[in-house]
Coordinates of C-alpha atoms in Angstrom, one line a residue:
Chain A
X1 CA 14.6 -45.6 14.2
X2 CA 15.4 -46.3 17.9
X3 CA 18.7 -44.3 18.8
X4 CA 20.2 -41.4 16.8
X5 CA 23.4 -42.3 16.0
X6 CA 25.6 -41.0 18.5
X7 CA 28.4 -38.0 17.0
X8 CA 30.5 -36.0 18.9
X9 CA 32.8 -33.7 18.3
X10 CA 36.1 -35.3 19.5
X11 CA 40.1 -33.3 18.6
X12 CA 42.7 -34.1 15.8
X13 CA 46.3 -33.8 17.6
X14 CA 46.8 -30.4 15.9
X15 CA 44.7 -27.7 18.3
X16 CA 43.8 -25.5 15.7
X17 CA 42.0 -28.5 14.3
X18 CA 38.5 -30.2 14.7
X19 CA 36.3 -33.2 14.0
X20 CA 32.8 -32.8 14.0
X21 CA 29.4 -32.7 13.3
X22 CA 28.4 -30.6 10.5
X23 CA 26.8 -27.1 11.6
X24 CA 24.5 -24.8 9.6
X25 CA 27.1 -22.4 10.0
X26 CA 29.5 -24.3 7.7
X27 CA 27.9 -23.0 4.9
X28 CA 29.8 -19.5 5.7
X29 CA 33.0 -22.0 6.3
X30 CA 33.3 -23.3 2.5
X31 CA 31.6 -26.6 2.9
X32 CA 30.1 -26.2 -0.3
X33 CA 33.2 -25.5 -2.1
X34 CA 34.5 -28.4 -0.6
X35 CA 32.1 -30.6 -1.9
X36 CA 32.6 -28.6 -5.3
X37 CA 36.2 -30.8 -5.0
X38 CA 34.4 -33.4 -5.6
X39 CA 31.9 -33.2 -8.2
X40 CA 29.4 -30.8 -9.5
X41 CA 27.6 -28.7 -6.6
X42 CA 25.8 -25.9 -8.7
X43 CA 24.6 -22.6 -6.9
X44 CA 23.0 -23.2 -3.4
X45 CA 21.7 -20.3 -1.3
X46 CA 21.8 -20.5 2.2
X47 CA 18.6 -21.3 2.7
X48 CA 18.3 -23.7 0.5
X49 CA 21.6 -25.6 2.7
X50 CA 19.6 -25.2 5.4
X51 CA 16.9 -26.8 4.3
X52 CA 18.5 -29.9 3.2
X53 CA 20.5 -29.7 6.3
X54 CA 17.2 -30.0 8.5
X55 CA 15.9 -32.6 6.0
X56 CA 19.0 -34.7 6.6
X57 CA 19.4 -33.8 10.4
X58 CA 15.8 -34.9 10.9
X59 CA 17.0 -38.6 11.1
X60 CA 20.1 -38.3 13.1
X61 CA 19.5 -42.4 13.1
X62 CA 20.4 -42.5 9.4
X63 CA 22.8 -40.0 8.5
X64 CA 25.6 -37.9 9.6
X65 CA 27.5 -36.1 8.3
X66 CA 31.2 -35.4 9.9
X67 CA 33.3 -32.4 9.0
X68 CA 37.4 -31.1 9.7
X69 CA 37.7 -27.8 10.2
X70 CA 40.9 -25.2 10.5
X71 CA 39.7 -22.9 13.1
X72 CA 42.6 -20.5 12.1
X73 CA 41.2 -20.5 9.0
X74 CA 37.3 -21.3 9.9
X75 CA 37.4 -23.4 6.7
X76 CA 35.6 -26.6 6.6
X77 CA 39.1 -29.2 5.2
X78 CA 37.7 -32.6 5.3
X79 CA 34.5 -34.1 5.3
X80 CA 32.4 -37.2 5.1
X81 CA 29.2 -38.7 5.7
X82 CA 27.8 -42.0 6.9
X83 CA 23.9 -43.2 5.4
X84 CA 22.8 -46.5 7.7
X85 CA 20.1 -48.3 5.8
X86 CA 17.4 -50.3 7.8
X87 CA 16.8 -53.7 5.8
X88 CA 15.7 -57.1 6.9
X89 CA 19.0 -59.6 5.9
X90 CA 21.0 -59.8 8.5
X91 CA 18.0 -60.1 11.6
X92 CA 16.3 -56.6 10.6
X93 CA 20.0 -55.2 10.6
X94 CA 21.9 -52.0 8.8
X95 CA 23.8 -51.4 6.0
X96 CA 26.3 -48.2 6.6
X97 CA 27.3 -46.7 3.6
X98 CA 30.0 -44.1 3.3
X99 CA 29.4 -41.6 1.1
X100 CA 30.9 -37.9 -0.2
X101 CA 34.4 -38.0 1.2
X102 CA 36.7 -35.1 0.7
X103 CA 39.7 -33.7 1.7
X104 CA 41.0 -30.0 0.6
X105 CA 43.4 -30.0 -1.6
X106 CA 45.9 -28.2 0.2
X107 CA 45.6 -30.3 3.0
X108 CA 46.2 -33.6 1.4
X109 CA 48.7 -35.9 2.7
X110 CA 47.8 -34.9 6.3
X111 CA 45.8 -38.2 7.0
X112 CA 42.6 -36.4 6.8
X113 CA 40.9 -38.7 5.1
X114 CA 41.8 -41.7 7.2
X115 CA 40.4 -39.4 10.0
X116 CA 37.0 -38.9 8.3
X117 CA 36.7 -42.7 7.6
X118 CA 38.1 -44.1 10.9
X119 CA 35.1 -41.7 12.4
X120 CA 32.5 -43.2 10.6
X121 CA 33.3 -46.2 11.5
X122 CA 33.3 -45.9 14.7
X123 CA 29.5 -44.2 14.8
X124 CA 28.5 -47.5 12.5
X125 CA 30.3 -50.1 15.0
X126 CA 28.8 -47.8 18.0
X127 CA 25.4 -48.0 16.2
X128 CA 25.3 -52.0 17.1
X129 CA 22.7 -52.5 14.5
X130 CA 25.3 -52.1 11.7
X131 CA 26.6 -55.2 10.3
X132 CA 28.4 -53.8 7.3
X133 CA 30.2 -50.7 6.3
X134 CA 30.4 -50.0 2.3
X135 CA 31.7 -47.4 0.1
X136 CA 32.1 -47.1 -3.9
X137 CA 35.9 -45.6 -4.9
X138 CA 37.8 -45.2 -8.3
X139 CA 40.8 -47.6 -8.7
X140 CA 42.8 -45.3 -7.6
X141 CA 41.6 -44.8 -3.9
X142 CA 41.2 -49.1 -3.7
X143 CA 44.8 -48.6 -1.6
X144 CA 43.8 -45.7 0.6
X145 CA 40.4 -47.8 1.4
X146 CA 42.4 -51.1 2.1
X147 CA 44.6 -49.0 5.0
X148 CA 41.5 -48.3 6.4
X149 CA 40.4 -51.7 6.7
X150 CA 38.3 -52.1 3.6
X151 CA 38.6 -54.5 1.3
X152 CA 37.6 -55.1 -2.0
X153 CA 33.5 -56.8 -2.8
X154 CA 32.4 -56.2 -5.7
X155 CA 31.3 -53.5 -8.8
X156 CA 29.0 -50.1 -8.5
X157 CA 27.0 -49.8 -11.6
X158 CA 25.8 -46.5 -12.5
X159 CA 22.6 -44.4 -14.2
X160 CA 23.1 -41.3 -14.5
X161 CA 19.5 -39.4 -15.4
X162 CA 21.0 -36.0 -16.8
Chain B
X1 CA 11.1 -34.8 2.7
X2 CA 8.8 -33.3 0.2
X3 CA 6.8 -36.1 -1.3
X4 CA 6.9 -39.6 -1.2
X5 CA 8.0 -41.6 -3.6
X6 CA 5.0 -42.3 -6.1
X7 CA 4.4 -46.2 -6.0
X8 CA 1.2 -48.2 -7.3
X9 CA 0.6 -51.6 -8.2
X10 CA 1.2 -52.6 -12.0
X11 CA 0.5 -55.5 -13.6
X12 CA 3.2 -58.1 -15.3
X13 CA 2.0 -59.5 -18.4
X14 CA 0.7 -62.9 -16.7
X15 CA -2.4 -62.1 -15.0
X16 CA -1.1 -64.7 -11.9
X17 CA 1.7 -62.1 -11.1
X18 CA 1.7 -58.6 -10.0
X19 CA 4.3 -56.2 -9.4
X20 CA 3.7 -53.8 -6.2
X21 CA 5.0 -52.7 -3.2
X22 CA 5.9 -54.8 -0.3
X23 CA 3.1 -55.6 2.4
X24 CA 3.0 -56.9 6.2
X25 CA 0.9 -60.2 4.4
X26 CA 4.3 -60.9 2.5
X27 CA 5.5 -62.1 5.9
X28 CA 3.3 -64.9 4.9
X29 CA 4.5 -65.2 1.4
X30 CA 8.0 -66.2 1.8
X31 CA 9.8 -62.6 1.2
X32 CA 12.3 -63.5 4.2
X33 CA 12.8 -67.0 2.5
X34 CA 13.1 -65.3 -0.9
X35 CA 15.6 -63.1 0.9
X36 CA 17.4 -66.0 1.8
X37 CA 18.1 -66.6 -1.3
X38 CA 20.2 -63.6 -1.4
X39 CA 22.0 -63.9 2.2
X40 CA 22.1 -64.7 5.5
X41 CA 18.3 -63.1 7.2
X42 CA 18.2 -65.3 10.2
X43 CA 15.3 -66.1 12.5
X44 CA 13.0 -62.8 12.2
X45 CA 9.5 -62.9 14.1
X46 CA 6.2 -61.3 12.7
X47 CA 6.7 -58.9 15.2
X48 CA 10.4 -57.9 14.3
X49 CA 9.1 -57.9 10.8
X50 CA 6.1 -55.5 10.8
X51 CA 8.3 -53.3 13.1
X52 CA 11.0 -53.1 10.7
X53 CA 8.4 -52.1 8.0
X54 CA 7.2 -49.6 10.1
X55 CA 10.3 -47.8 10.2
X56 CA 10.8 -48.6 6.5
X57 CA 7.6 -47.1 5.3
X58 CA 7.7 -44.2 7.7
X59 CA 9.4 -42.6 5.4
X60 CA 8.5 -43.3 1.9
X61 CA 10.0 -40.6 0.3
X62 CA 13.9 -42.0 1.3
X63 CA 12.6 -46.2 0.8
X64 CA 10.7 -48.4 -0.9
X65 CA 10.5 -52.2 -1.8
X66 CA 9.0 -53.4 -4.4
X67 CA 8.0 -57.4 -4.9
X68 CA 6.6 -59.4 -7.8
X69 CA 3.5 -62.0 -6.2
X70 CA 2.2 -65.2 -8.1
X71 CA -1.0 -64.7 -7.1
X72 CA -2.0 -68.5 -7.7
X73 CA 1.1 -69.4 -5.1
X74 CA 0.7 -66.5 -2.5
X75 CA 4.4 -66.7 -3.0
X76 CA 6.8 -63.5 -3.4
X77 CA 8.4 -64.4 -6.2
X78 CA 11.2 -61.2 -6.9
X79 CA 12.2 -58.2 -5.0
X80 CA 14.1 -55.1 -5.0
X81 CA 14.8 -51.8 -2.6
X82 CA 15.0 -48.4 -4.1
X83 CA 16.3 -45.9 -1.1
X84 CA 16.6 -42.3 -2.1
X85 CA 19.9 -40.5 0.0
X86 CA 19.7 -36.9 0.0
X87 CA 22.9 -34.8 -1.0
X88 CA 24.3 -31.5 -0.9
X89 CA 25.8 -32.0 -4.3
X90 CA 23.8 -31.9 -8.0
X91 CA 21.8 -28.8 -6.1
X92 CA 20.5 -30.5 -3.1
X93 CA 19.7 -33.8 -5.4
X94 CA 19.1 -36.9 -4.3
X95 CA 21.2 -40.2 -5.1
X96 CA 19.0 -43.4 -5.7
X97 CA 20.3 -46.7 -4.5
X98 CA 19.4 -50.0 -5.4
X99 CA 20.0 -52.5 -3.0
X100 CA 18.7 -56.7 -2.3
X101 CA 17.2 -57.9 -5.7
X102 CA 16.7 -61.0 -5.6
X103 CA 14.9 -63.6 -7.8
X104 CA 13.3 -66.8 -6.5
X105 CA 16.1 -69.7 -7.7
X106 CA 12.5 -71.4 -9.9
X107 CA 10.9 -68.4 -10.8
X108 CA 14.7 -67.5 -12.8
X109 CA 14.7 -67.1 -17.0
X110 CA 11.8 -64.9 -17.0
X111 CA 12.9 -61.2 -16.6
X112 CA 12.0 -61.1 -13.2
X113 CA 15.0 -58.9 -12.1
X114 CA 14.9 -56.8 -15.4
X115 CA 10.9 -55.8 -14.4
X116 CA 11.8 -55.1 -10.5
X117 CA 14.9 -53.0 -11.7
X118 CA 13.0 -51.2 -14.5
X119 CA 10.0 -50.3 -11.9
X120 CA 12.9 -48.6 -9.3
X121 CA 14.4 -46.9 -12.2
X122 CA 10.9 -45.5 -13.1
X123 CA 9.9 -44.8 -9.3
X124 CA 13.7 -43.1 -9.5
X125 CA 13.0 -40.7 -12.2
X126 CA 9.5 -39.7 -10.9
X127 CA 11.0 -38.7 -8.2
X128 CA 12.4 -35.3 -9.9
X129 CA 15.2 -34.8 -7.4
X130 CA 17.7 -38.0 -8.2
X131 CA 20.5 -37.3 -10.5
X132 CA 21.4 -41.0 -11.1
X133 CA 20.8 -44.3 -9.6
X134 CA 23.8 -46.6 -8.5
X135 CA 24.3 -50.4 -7.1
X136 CA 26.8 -52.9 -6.4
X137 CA 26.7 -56.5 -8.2
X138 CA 29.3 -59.1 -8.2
X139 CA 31.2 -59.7 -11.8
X140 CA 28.6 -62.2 -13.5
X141 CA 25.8 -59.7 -12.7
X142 CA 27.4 -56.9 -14.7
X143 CA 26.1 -58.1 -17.8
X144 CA 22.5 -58.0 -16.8
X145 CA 22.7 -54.2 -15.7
X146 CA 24.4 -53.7 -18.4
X147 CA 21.3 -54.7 -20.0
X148 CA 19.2 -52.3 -18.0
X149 CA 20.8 -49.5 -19.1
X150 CA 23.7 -49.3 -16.1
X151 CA 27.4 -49.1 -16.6
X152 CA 29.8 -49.9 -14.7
X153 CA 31.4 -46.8 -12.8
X154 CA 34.1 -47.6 -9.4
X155 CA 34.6 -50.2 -6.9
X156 CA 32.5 -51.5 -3.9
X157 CA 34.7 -51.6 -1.0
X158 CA 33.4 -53.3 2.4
X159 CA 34.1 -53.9 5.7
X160 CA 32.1 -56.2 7.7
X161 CA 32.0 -56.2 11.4
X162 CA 31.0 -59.6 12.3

């Protein structure tokens, strides 16, 4: 694709504090057990992480991936990541979809999420190509996507293979 | 990524119809009008189209499109995208997403979308490294991916930026 989507890393107000990029390195800062918040991660050596991360990092244009972490702790907090998808609706334009966001538990209620999200959206709206910014949520997190902005389109259908 | 996504022609009952990946000749047989049926595509040139397939099928282990030709009316009759995202979670798996099917309004009533959905799902599984395959459908959709084996799982939220 033309342009990699521009990331940067950019400061939350608290210092000890920051937004950005994923590194390689965050494998040794808990990412993975972050992501283990989530859903099912399963064992993943460090090679295998970086890997991936190369795989994914090889198309800067269509995915990023945006981290928080505590540099006290050097413990990845937050994260998030943002797919654009080249299609040909919209004049050969680009679906953004937001996808794997997750906050520590014991830093929830600090607006970290809001953070990850409002980041993403501004790489899609920066991307100028991106038309559309989507996301799939349980009922539960319909509220905290509709302060961000979002609002409510339709149903994600689902099939799982294991 | 490792390997591409395996995809070959395959033949729908009716010998005047055949289910295969899209070409640059579908310019010609009306996939941007079939799109159109779908949503807005605007005015796309041949040259805006083949270089938006280039940077689709550059990589076609993360994208493919798959269409359904009546051979008699060099027409493109049904379409569908599968695009493979890469994950940390599931063990470095890979998320399948279905995205723009669409069925030509007088082509409707004969399992069209069942057979482009099916043939994802299959390209899906083949693949070895997605977990599951997700999409987003309005409420009188459900039913049909339902009857494709889907269920329905969260909410699509969206924000649009024009």
């Amino acid at each position: 694709m033309a342009t990699e989507m521009k990331t940067k890393e950019s400061s939350v107000e608290d210092s000890t504090l920051k937004l950005r990029p994923l590194e390689k390195e965050d494998f040794k800062k808990g990412y993975l057990e972050l992501l283990s918040q989530l859903t099912q991660v399963g064992e993943i050596t460090e090679k295998q992480f970086n890997e991936t991360f190369d795989v994914i990092n090889s198309n800067k244009s269509s995915q990023v991936i945006y981290v928080i972490e505590s540099t006290t702790e050097k413990k990845i907090v937050a994260t998030g990541t943002l797919l654009a998808e080249q299609k040909f609706i919209h004049g050969c334009g680009k679906c953004g979809h937001i996808e794997d966001v997750v906050v520590d538990n014991s830093y929830r209620g600090k607006h970290f999420g809001q953070r990850i999200i409002s980041k993403l959206v501004e790489i899609a709206k920066a991307d100028g190509k991106i038309y559309k910014v989507i996301l799939d949520c349980n009922d539960k997190n319909i509220e905290f996507y509709k302060k961000c902005g979002f609002d409510w389109k339709g149903n994600e259908m689902a099939l799982y293979f294991n």
